[in-house]
Short mmCIF file of C-alpha atoms in Angstrom, two decimals:
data_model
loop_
_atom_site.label_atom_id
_atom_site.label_comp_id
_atom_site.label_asym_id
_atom_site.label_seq_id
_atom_site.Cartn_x
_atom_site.Cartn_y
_atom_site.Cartn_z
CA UNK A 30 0.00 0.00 0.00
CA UNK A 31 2.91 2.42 0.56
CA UNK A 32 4.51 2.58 -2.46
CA UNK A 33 0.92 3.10 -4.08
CA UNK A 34 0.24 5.73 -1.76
CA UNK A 35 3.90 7.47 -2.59
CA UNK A 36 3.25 7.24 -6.60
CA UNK A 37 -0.25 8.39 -5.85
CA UNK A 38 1.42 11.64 -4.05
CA UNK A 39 3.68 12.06 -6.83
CA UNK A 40 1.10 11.87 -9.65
CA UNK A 41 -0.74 14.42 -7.30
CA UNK A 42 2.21 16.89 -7.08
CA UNK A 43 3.50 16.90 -11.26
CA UNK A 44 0.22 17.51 -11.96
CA UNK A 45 0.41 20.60 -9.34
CA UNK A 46 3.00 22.02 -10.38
CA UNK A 47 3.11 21.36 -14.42
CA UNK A 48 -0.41 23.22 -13.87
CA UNK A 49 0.78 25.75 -12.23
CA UNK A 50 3.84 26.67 -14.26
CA UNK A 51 1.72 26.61 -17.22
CA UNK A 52 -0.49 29.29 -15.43
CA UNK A 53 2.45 31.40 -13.85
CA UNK A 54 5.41 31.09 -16.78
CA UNK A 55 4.04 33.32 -19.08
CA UNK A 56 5.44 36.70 -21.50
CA UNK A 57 2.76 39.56 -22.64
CA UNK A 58 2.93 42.31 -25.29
CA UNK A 59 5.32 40.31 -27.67
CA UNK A 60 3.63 41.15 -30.82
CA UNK A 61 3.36 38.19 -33.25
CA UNK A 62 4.72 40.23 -36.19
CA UNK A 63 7.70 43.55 -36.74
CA UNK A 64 8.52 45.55 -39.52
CA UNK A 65 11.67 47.71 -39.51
CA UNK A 66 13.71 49.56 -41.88
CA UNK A 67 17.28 48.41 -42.89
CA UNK A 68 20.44 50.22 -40.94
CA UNK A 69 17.47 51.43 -38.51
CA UNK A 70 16.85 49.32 -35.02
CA UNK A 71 13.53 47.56 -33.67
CA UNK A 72 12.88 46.65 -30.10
CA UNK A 73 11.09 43.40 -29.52
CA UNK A 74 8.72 44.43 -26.64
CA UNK A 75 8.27 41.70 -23.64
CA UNK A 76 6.77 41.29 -20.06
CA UNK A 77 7.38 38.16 -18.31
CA UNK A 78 6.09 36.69 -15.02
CA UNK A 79 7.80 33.91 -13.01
CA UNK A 80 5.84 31.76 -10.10
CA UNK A 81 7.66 33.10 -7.78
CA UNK A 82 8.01 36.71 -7.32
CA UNK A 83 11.52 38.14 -5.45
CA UNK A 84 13.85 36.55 -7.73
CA UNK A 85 17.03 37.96 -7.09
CA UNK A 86 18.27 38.84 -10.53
CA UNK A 87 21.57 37.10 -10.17
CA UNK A 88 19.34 33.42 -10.28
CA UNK A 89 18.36 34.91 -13.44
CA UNK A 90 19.71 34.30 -17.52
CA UNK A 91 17.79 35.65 -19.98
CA UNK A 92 17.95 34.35 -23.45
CA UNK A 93 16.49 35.51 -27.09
CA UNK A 94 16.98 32.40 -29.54
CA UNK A 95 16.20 33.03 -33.17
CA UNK A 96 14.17 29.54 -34.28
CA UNK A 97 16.31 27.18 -35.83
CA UNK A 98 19.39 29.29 -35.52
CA UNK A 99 20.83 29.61 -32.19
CA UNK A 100 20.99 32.95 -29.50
CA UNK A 101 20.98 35.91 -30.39
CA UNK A 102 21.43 37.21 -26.91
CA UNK A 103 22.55 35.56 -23.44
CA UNK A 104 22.61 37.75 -20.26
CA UNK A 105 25.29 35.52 -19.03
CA UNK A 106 27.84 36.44 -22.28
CA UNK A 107 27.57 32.92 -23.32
CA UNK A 108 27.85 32.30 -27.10
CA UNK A 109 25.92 33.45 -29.25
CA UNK A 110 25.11 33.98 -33.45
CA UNK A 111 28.53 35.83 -34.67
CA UNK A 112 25.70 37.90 -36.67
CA UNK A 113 24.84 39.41 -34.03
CA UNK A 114 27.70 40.35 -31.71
CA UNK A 115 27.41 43.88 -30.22
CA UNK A 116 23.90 44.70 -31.80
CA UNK A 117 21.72 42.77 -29.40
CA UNK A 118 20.60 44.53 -26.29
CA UNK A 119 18.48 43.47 -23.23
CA UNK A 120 16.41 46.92 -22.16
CA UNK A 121 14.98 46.63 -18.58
CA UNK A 122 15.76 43.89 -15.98
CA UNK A 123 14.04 40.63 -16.42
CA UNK A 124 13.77 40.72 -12.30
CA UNK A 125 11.60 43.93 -13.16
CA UNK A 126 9.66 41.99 -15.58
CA UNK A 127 11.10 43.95 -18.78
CA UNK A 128 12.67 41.53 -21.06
CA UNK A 129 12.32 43.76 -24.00
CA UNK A 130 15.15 42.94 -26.92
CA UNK A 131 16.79 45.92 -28.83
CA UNK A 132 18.79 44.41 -32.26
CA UNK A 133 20.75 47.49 -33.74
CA UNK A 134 21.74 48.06 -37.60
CA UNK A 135 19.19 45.88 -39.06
CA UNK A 136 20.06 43.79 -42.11
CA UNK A 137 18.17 41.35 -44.20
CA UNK A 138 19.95 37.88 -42.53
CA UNK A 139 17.91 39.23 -39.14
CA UNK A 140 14.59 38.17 -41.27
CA UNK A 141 13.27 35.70 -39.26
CA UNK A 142 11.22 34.29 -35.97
CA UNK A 143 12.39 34.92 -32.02
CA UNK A 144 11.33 33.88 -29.08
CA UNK A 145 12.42 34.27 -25.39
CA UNK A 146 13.65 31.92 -22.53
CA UNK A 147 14.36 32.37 -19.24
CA UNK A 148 16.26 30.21 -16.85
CA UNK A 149 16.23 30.84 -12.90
CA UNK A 150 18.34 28.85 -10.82
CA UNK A 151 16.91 26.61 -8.33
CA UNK A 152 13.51 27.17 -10.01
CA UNK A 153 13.33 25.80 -13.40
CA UNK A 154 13.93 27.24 -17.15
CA UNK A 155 11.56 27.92 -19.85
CA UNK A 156 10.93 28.85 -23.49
CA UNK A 157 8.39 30.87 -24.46
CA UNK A 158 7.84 29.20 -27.69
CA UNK A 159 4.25 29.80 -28.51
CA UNK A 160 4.97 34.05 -28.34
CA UNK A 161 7.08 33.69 -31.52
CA UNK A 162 7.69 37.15 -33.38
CA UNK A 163 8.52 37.37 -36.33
CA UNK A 164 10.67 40.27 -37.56
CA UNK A 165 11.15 41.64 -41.20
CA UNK A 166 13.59 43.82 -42.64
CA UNK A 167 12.42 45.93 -45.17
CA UNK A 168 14.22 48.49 -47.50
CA UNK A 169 10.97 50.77 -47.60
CA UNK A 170 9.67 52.76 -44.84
CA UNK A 171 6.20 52.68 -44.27
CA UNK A 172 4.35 55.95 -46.01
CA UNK A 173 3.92 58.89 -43.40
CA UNK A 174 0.28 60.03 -43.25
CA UNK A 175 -0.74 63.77 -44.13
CA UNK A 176 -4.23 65.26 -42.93
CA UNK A 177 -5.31 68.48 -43.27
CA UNK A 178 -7.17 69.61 -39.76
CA UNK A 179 -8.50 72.47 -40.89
CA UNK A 180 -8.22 75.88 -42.70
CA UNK A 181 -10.12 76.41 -46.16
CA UNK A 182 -9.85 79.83 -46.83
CA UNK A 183 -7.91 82.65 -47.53
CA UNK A 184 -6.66 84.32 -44.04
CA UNK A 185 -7.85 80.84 -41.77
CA UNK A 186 -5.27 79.43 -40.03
CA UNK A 187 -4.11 76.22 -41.93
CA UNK A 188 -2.94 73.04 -39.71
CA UNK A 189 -1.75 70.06 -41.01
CA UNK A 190 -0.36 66.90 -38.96
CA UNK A 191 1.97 64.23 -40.52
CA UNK A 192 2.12 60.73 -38.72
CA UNK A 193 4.08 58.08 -38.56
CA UNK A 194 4.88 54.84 -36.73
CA UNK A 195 8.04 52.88 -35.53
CA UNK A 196 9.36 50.20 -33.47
CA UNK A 197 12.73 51.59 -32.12
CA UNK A 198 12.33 54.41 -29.75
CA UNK A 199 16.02 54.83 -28.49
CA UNK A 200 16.98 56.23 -32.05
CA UNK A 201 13.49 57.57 -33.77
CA UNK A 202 13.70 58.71 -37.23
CA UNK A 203 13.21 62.36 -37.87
CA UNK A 204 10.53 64.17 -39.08
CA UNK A 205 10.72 67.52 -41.07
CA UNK A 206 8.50 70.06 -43.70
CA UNK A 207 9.51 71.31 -46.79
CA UNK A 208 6.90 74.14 -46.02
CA UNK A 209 8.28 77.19 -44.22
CA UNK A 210 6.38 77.80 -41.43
CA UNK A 211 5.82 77.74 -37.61
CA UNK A 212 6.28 74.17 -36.39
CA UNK A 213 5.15 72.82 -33.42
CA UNK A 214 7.79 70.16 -31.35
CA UNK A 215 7.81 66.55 -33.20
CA UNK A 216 5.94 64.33 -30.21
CA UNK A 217 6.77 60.52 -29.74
CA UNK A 218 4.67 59.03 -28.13
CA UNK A 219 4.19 55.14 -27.44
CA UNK A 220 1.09 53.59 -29.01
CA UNK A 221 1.11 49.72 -27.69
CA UNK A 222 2.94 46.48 -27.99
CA UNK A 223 6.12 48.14 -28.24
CA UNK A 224 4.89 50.37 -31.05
CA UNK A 225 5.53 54.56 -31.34
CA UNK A 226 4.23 57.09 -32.69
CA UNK A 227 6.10 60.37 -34.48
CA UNK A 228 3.67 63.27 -34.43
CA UNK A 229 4.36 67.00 -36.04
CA UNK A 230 1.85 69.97 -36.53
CA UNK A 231 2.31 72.37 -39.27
CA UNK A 232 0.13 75.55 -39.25
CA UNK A 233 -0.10 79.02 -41.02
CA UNK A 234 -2.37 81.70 -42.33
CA UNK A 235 -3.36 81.02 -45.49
CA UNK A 236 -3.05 83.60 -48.54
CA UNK A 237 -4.04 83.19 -52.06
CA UNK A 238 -0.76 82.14 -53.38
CA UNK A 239 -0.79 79.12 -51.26
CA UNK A 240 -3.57 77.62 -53.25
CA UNK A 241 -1.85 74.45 -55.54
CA UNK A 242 1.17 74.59 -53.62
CA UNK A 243 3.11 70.67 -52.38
CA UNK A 244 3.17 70.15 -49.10
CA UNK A 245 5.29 67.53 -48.14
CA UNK A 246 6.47 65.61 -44.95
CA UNK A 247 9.70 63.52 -44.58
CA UNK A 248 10.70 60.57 -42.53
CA UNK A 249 14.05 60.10 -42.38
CA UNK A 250 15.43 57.12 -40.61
CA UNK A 251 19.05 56.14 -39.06
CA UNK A 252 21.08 54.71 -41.92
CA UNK A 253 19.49 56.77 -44.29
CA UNK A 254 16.11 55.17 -45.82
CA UNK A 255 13.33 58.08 -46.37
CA UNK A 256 9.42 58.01 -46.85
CA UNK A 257 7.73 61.14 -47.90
CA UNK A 258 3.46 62.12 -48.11
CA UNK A 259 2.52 65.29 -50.05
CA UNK A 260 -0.68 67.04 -49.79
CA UNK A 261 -1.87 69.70 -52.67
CA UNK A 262 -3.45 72.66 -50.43
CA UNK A 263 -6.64 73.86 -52.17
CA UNK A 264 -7.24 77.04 -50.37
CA UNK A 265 -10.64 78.71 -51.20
CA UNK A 266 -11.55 82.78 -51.64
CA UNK A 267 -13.43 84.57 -53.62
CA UNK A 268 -13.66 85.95 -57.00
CA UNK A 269 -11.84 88.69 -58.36
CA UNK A 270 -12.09 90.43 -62.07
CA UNK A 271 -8.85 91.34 -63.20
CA UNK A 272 -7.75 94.82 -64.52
CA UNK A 273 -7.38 93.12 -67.83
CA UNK A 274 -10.93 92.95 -68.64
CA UNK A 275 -12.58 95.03 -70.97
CA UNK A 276 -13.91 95.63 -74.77
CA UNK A 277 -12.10 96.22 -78.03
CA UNK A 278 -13.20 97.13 -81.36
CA UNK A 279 -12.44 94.73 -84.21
CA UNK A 280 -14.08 95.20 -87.51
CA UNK A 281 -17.71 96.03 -86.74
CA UNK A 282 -17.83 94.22 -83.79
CA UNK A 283 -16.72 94.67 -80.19
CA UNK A 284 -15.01 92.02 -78.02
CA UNK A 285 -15.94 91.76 -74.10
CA UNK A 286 -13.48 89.84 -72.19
CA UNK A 287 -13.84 88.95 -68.31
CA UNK A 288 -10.49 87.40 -66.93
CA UNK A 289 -11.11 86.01 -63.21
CA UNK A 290 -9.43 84.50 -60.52
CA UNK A 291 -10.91 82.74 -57.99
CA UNK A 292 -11.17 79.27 -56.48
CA UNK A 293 -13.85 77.26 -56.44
CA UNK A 294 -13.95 78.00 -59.96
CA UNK A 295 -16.70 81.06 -60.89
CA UNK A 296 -19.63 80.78 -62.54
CA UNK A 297 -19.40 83.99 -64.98
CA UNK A 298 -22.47 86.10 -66.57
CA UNK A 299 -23.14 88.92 -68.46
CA UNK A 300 -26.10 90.51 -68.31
CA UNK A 301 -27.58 93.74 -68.97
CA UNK A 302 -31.06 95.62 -68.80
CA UNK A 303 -31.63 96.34 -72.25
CA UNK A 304 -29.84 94.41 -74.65
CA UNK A 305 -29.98 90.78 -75.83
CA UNK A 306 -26.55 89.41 -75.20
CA UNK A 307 -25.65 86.27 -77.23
CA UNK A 308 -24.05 83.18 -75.47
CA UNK A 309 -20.41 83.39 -74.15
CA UNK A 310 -17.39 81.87 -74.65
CA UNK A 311 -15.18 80.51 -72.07
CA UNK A 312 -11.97 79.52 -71.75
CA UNK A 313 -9.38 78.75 -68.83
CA UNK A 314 -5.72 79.99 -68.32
CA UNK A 315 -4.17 78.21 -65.45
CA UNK A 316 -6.60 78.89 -62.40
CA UNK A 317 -8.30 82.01 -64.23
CA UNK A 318 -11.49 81.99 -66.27
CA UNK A 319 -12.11 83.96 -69.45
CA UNK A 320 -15.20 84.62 -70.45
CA UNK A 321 -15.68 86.18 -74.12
CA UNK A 322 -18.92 87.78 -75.72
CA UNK A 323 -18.77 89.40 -78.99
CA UNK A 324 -21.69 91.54 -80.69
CA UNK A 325 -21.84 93.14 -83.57
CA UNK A 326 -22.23 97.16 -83.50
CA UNK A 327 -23.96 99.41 -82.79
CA UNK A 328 -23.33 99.09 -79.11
CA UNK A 329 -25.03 101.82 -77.15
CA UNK A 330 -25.45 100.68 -73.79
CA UNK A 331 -23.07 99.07 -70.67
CA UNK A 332 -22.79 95.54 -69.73
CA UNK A 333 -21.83 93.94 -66.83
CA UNK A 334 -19.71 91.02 -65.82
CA UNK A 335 -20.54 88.85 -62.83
CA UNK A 336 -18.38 86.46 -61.27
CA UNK A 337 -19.50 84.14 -58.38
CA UNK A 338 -18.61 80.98 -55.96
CA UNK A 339 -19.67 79.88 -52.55
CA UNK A 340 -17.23 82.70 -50.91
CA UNK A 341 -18.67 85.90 -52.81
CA UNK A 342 -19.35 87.66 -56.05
CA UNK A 343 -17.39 90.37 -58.23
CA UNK A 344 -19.16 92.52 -60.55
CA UNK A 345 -17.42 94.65 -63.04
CA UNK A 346 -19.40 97.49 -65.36
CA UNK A 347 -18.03 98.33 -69.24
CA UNK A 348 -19.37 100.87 -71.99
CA UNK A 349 -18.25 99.97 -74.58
CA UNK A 350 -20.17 102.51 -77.09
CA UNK A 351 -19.10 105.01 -75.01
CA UNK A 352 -15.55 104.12 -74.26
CA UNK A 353 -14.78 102.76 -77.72
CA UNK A 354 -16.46 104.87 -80.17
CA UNK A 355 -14.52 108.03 -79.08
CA UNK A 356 -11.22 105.59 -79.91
CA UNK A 357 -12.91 104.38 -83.41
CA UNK A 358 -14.05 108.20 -84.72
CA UNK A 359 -10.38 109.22 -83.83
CA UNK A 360 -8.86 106.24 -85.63
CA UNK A 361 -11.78 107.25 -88.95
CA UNK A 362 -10.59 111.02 -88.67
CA UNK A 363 -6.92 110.36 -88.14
CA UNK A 364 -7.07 108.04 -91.82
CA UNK A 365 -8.99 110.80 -93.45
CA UNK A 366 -6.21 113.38 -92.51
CA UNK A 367 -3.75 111.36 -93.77
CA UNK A 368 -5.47 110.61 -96.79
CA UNK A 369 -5.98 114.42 -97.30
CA UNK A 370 -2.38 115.44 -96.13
CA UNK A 371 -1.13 112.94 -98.70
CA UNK A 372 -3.48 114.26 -101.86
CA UNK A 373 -2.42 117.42 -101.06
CA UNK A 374 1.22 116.94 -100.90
CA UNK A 375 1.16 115.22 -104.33
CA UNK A 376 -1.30 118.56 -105.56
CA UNK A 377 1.41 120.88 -104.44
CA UNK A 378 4.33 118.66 -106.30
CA UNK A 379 2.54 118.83 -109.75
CA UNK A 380 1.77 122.34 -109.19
CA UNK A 381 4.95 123.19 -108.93
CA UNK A 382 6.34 121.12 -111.81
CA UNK A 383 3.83 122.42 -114.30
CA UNK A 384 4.70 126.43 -112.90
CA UNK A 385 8.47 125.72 -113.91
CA UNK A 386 7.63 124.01 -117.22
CA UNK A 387 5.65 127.08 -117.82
CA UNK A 388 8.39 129.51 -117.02
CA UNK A 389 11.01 127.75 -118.83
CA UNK A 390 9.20 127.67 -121.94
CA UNK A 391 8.60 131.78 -122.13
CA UNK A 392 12.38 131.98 -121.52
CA UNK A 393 13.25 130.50 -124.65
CA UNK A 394 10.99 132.76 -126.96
CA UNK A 395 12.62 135.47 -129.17
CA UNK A 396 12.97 139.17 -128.17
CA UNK A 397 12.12 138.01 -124.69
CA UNK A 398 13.87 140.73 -122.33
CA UNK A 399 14.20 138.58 -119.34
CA UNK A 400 14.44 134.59 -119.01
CA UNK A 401 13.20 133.49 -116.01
CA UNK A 402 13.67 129.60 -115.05
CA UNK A 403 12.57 127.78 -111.74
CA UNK A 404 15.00 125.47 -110.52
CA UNK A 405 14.82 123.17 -108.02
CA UNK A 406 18.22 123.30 -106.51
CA UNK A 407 20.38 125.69 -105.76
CA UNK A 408 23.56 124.48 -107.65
CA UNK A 409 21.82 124.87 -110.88
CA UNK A 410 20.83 128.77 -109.68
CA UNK A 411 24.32 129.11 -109.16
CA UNK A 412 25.45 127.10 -112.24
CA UNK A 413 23.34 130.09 -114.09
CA UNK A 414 24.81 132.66 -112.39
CA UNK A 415 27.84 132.05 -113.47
CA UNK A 416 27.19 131.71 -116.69
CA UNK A 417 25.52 134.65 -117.38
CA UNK A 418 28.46 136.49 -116.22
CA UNK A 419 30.87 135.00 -118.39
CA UNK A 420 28.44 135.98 -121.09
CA UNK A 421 28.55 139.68 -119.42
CA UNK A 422 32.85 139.94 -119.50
CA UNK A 423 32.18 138.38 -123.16
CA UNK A 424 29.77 141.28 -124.14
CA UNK A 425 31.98 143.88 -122.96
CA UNK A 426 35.34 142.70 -124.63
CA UNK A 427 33.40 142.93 -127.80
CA UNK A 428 32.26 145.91 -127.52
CA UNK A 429 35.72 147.32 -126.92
CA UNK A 430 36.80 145.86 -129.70
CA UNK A 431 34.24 147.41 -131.71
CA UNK A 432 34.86 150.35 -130.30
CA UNK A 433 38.88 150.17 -131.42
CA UNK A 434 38.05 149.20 -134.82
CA UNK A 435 35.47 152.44 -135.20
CA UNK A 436 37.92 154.33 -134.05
CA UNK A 437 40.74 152.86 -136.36
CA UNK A 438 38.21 153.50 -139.52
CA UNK A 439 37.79 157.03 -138.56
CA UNK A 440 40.81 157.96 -138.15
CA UNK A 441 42.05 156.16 -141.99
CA UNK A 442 38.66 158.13 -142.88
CA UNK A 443 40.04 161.54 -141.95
CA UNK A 444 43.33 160.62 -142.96
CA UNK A 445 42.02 160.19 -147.10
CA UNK A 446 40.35 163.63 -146.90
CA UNK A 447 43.05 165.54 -145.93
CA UNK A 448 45.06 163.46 -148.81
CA UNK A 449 42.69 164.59 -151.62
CA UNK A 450 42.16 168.31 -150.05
CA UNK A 451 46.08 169.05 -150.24
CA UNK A 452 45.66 167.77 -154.43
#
């Protein structure tokens, strides 16, 4: 009966105690799946809780054994993967509970599954097989998150927030804008499971120039690897009708144009009290609106060109009779002027060539006392001169010489009388 009684008592007590180290060797928070970035760091969050509490941390060796591999970390410095040397960390004290793993300068040979044992001397030893985690290495960063709070229109205060998350909160990645600004203090702030959050507010007034412009937020993490969100800000405000509007004259017709900016885009009319307008035409310059209505003259009264959206309206008033017609009489007077200036400069140029034909003509006739001659530059006026005073030294040596042969004749004349008077 004794020794039945002493393998009854032992039954008794393994089942005791393998139920109650199945209820009091246990590990929380260790997440069943990581991501991390390459030449960044992940921490392997862990809680575990022995049977019996006051351990003395000495009794204790904590160990993180990558499945089918070996240790990747031993408390006591015992072996462990030559991958790994000097990038495994323990963060915490297992006699606190914390047996948290930190593996620094990820590569892609740490893809793979972990799990953590414990050993207490005097106690007993365990593996915490069945809280695998399994850890990838990735190249890409996960895509930060961009939301736009609030701030629609022209003068609000904008705010935007960018978000991220991470595994490795001794060296976070940073966080920056490529939006000059004030920004508020990037937060980091654990989540759960070992997971943390990077958190940064951008704000601003808002102006009209912001509208279309790239917002983007950047993620940078330690060796490097980057992730970046952009956001298009579509700030709102209401229309405005450019100086450039107005009306020209073309042909018979006159041209309206009304050139807005605004966004929403406007809805544009024309409309006027009297006249029947004929349909527009619209057409679209960037983020400005043109609206075009042609009619055909005359055009004796004002139009007017509304522009409108949710925000407001714009109006803008043109006369185009009024305004234009003054511009196309002095355009029809300033041709006829010309036209008249020009008939009568060619007038005045025949004139004058049929007045010297005339006087050149009477100065050839005979017995004519004086020859007058128009000439139309001055050399030949002074070509004439000239010659009529060569003609006047001419004249006057021949009438000398006249004058000596008269005289010579008289004087043989006188000469022959005396001759026959003295016979």
């Amino acid at each position: 009966m004794l020794p039945g009684r002493l393998l009854l008592i032992f039954c008794l007590k393994v089942c005791f105690f393998s139920t109650h180290c199945r209820k009091d060797w246990r590990v929380t928070q260790v997440p069943e799946k990581l991501s991390a970035v390459r030449g960044s760091c992940v921490v392997i969050p862990c809680m575990v809780y022995l049977p019996a509490k006051g351990v003395a941390a000495s009794r204790i060796t904590a160990i993180w054994r990558m499945a089918d591999h070996g240790d990747v970390f031993n408390s006591r410095g015992a072996k462990v993967l030559s991958g790994f040397k000097g990038r495994t960390t323990l963060l915490g004290n297992v006699a606190d509970q914390n047996c948290s793993l930190q593996i620094q300068n990820l590569r892609h040979e740490d893809n793979g599954s972990y799990y953590f044992r414990i050993e207490v001397k005097g106690l007993n030893n365990y593996s915490f097989i069945n809280n695998m985690v399994t850890l990838q290495v990735t190249d890409t960063p996960e895509t930060p998150t961009i939301s736009h709070l609030k701030g629609q229109k022209v003068g609000d205060v904008v705010l935007l927030s960018c978000v991220t998350f991470h595994w490795c909160p001794s060296r976070p990645p940073t966080m920056t804008w490529n939006y000059t600004s004030v920004n508020s203090p990037v937060k980091h702030t654990h989540v759960k499971d070992g997971m943390w959050q990077l958190f940064s507010l951008l704000y601003f007034v808002a102006v009209k120039k912001t509208l279309g412009s790239l917002v983007t937020c950047t993620v940078e993490y330690p060796g490097g690897a980057r992730a970046r969100a952009s956001a298009f800000l579509q700030i709102k405000y209401k229309p405005e009708i450019l100086p450039e509007s107005g009306c020209l004259i073309a042909n018979t017709s006159v041209t309206c144009h009304c050139l807005v900016d605004s966004f929403p885009p406007a809805d544009i009319k024309w409309f006027s009290p009297i006249l029947d307008l004929p349909n527009a035409t619209s057409l679209w310059q960037g983020r400005l609106k043109r609206e075009i209505l042609q009619k055909a003259l005359p055009w004796e009264e004002s139009i007017t060109c509304s522009a409108s959206n949710p925000l407001g309206e714009a109006l803008m008033s043109f006369s185009p009779a009024r305004k234009d017609k003054y511009m196309y009489v002095a355009i029809t007077a300033a041709i006829g002027l010309l036209a008249a200036l020009t008939l009568g400069l060619l007038y005045f140029r025949r004139w004058r060539k049929i007045k010297g034909t005339s006087y050149a003509t009477r100065s050839t006739e005979p017995n004519s006392d004086v020859s007058t001659t128009i000439y139309e530059k001055p050399e030949d006026l002074k070509y004439e001169e000239q010659n009529k005073e060569e003609e006047y030294e001419s004249m006057q040596q021949g009438n000398l010489y006249e004058n000596i042969e008269l005289s010579a004749r008289s004087s043989k004349c006188a000469t022959d009388s005396n001759d026959e008077a003295s016979e």
